[in-house]
Tab-separated table of N, CA and C in Angstrom:
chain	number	residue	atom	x	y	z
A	25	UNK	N	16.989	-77.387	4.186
A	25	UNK	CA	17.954	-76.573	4.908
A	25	UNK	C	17.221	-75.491	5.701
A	26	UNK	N	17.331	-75.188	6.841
A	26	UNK	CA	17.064	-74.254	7.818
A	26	UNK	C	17.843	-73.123	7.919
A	27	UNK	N	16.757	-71.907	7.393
A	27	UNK	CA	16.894	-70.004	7.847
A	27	UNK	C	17.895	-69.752	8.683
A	28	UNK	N	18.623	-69.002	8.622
A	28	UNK	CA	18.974	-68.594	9.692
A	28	UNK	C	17.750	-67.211	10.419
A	29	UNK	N	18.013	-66.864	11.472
A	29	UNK	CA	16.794	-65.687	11.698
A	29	UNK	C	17.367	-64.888	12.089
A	30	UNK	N	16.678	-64.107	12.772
A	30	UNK	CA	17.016	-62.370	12.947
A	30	UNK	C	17.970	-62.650	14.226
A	31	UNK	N	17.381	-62.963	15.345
A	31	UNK	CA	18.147	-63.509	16.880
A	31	UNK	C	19.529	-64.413	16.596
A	32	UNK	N	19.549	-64.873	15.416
A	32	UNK	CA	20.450	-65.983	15.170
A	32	UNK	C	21.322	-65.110	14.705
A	33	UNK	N	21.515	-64.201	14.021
A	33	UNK	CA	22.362	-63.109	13.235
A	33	UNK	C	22.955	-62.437	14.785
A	34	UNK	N	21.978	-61.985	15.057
A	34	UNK	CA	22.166	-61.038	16.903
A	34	UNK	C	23.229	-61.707	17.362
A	35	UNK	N	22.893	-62.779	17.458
A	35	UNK	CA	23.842	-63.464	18.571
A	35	UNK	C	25.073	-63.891	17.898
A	36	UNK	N	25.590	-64.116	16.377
A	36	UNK	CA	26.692	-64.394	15.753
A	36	UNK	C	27.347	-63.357	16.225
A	37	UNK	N	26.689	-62.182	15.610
A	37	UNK	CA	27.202	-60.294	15.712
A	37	UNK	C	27.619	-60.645	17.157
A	38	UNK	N	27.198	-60.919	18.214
A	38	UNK	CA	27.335	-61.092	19.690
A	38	UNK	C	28.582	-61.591	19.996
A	39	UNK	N	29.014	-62.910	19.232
A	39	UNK	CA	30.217	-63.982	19.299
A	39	UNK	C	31.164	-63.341	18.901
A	40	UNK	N	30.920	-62.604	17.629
A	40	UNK	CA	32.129	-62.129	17.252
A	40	UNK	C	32.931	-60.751	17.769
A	41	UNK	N	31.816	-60.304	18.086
A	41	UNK	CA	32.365	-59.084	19.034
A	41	UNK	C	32.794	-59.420	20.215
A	42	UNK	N	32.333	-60.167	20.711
A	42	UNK	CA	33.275	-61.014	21.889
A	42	UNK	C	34.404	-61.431	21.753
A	43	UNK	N	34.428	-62.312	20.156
A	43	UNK	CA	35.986	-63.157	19.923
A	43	UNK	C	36.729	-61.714	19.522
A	44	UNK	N	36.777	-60.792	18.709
A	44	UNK	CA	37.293	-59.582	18.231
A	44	UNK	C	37.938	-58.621	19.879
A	45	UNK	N	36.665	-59.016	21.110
A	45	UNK	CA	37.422	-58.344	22.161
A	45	UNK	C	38.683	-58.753	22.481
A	46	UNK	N	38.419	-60.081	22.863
A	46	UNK	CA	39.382	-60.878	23.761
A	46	UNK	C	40.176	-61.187	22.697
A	47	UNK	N	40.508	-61.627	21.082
A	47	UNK	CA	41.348	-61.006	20.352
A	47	UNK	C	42.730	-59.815	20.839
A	48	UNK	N	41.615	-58.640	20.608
A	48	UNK	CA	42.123	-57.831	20.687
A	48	UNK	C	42.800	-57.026	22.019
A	49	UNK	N	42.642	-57.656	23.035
A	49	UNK	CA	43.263	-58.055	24.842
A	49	UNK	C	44.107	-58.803	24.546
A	50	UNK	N	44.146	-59.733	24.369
A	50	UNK	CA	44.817	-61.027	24.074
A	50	UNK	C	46.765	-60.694	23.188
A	51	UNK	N	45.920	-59.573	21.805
A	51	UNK	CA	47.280	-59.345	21.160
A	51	UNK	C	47.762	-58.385	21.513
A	52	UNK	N	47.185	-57.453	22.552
A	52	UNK	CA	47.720	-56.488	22.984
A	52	UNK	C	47.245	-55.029	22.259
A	53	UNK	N	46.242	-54.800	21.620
A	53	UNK	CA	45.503	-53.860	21.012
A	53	UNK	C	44.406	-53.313	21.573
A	54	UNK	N	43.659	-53.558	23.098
A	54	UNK	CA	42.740	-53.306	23.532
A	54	UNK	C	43.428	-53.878	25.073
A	55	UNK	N	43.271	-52.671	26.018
A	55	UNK	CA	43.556	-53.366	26.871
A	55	UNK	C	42.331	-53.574	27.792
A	56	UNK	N	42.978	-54.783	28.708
A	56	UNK	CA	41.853	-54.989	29.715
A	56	UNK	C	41.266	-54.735	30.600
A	57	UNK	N	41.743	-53.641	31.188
A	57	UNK	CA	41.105	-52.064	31.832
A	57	UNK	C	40.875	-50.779	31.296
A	58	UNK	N	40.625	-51.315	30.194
A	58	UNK	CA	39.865	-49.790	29.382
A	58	UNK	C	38.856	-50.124	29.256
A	59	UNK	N	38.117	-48.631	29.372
A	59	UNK	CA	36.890	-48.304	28.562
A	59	UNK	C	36.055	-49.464	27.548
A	60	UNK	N	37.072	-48.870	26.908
A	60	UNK	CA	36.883	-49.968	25.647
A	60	UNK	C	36.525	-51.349	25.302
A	61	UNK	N	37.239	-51.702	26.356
A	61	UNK	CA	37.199	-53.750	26.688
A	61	UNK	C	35.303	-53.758	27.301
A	62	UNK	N	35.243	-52.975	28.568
A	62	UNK	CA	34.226	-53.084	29.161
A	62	UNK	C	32.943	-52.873	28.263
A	63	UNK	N	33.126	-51.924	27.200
A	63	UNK	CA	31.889	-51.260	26.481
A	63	UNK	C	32.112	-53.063	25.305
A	64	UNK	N	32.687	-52.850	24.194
A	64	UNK	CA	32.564	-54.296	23.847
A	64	UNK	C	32.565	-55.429	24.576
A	65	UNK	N	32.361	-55.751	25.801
A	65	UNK	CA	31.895	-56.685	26.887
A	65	UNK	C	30.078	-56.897	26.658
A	66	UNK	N	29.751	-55.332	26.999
A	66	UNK	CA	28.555	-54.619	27.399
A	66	UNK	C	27.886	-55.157	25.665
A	67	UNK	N	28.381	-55.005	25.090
A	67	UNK	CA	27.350	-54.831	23.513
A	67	UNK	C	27.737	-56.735	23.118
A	68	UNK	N	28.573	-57.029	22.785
A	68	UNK	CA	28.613	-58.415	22.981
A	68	UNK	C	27.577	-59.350	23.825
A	69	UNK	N	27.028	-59.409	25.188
A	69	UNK	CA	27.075	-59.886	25.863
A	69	UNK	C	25.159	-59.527	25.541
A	70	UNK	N	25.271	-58.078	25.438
A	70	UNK	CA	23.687	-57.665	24.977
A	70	UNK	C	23.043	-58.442	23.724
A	71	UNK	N	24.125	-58.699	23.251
A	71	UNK	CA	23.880	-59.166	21.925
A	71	UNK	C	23.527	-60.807	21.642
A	72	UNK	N	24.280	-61.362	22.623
A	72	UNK	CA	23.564	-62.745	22.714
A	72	UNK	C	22.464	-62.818	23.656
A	73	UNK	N	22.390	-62.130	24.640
A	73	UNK	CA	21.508	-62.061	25.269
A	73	UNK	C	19.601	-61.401	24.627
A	74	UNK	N	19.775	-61.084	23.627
A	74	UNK	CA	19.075	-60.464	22.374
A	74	UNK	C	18.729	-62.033	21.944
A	75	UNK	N	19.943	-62.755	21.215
A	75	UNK	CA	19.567	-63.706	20.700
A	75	UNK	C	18.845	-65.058	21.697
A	76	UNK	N	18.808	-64.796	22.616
A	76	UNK	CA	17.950	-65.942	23.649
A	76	UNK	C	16.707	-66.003	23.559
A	77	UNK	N	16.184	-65.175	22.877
A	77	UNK	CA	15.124	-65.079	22.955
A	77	UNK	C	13.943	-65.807	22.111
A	78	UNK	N	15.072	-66.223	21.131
A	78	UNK	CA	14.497	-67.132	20.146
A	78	UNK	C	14.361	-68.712	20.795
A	79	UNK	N	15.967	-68.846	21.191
A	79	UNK	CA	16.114	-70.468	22.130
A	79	UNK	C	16.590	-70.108	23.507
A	80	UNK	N	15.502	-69.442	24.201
A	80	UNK	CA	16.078	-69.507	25.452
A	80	UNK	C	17.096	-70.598	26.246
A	81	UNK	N	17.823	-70.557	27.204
A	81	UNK	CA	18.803	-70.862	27.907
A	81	UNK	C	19.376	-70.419	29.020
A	82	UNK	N	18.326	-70.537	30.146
A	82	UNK	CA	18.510	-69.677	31.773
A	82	UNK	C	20.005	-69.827	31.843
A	83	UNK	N	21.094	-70.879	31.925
A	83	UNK	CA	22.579	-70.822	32.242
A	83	UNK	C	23.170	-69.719	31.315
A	84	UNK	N	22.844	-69.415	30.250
A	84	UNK	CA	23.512	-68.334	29.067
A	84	UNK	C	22.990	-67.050	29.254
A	85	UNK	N	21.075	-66.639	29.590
A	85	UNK	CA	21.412	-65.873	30.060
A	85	UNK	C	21.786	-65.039	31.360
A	86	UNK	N	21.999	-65.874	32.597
A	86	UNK	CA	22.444	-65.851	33.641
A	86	UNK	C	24.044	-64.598	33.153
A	87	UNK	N	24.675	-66.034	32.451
A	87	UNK	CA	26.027	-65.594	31.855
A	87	UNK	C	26.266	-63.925	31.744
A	88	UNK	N	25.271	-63.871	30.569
A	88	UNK	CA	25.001	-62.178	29.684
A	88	UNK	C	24.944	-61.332	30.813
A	89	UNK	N	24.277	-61.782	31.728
A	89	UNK	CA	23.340	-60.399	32.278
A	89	UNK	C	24.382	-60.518	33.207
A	90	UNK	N	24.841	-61.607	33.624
A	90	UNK	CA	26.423	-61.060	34.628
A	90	UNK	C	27.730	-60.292	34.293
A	91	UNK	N	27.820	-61.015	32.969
A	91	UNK	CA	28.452	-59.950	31.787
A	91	UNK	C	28.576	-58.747	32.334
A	92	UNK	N	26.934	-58.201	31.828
A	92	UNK	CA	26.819	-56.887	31.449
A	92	UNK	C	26.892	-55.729	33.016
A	93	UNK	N	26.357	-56.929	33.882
A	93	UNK	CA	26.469	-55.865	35.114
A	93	UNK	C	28.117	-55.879	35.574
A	94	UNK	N	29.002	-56.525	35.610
A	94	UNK	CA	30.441	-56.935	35.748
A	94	UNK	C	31.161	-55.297	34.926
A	95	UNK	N	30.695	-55.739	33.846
A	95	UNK	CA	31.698	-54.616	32.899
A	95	UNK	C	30.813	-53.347	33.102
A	96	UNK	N	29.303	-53.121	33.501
A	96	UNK	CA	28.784	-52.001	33.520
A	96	UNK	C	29.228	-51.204	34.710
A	97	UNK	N	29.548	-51.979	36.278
A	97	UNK	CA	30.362	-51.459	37.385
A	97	UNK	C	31.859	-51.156	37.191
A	98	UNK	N	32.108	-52.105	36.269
A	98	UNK	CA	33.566	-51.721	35.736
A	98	UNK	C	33.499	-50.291	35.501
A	99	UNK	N	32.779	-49.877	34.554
A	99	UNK	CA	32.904	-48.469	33.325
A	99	UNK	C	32.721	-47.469	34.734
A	100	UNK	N	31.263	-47.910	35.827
A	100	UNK	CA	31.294	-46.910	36.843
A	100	UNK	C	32.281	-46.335	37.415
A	101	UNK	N	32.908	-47.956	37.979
A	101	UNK	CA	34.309	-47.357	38.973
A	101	UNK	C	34.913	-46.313	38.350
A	102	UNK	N	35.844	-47.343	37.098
A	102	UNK	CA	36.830	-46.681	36.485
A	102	UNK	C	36.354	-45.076	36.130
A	103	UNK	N	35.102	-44.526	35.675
A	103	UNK	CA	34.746	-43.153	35.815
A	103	UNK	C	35.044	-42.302	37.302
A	104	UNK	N	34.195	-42.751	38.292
A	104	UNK	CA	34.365	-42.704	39.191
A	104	UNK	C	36.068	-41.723	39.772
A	105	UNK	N	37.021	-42.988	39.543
A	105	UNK	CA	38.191	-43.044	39.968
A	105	UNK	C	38.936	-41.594	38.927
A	106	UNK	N	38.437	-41.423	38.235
A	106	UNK	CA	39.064	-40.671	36.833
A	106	UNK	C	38.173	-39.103	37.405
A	107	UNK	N	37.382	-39.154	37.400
A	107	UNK	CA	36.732	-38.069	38.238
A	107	UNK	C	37.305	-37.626	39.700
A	108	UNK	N	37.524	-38.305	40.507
A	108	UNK	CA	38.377	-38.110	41.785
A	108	UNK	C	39.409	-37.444	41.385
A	109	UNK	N	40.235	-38.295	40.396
A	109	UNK	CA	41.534	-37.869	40.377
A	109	UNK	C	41.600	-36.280	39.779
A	110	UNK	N	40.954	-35.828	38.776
A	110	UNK	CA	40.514	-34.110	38.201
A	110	UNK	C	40.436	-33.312	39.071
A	111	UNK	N	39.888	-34.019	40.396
A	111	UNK	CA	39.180	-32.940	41.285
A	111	UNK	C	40.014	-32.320	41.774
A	112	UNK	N	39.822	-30.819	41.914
A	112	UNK	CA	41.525	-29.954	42.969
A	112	UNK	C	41.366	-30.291	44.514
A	113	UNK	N	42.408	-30.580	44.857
A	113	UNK	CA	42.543	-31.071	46.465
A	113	UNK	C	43.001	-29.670	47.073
């Protein structure tokens, strides 16, 4: 029977924080323009992308790293937009 390893753990932790996002979008407990969705996007997505490293896979991490820049411009805007709006006109 075959170990599991350290990258192999990474990347479960990775799946499930992914399935737990979209879960939690899905039942209506996280929505899909928050903060929130984008940052568990961001750590998910890091997280398999962590685990590639053991069995690399250029299409997966293509995936991750689009992931992470997708939801990381997300978090910008949405700051961004939230900052505008504070500002006194």
């Amino acid at each position: 029977m075959e170990t599991i390893s350290i990258p192999q753990i990474i990347g479960l932790l990775g799946f499930l924080t992914y399935m737990g996002g979209f879960a939690g979008q899905q039942f209506g407990v996280i929505h899909g323009d928050s903060r929130a969705f984008s940052i568990i996007n961001i750590v998910a997505a890091s997280l398999v992308l962590v685990s590639l490293t053991e069995a690399f896979n250029l299409a997966s991490a293509l995936i991750q790293v689009g992931w992470i820049t997708i939801a990381a411009i997300g978090l910008t805007l949405r700051s961004l937009r939230r900052d505008a709006e504070q500002t006194p006109r």
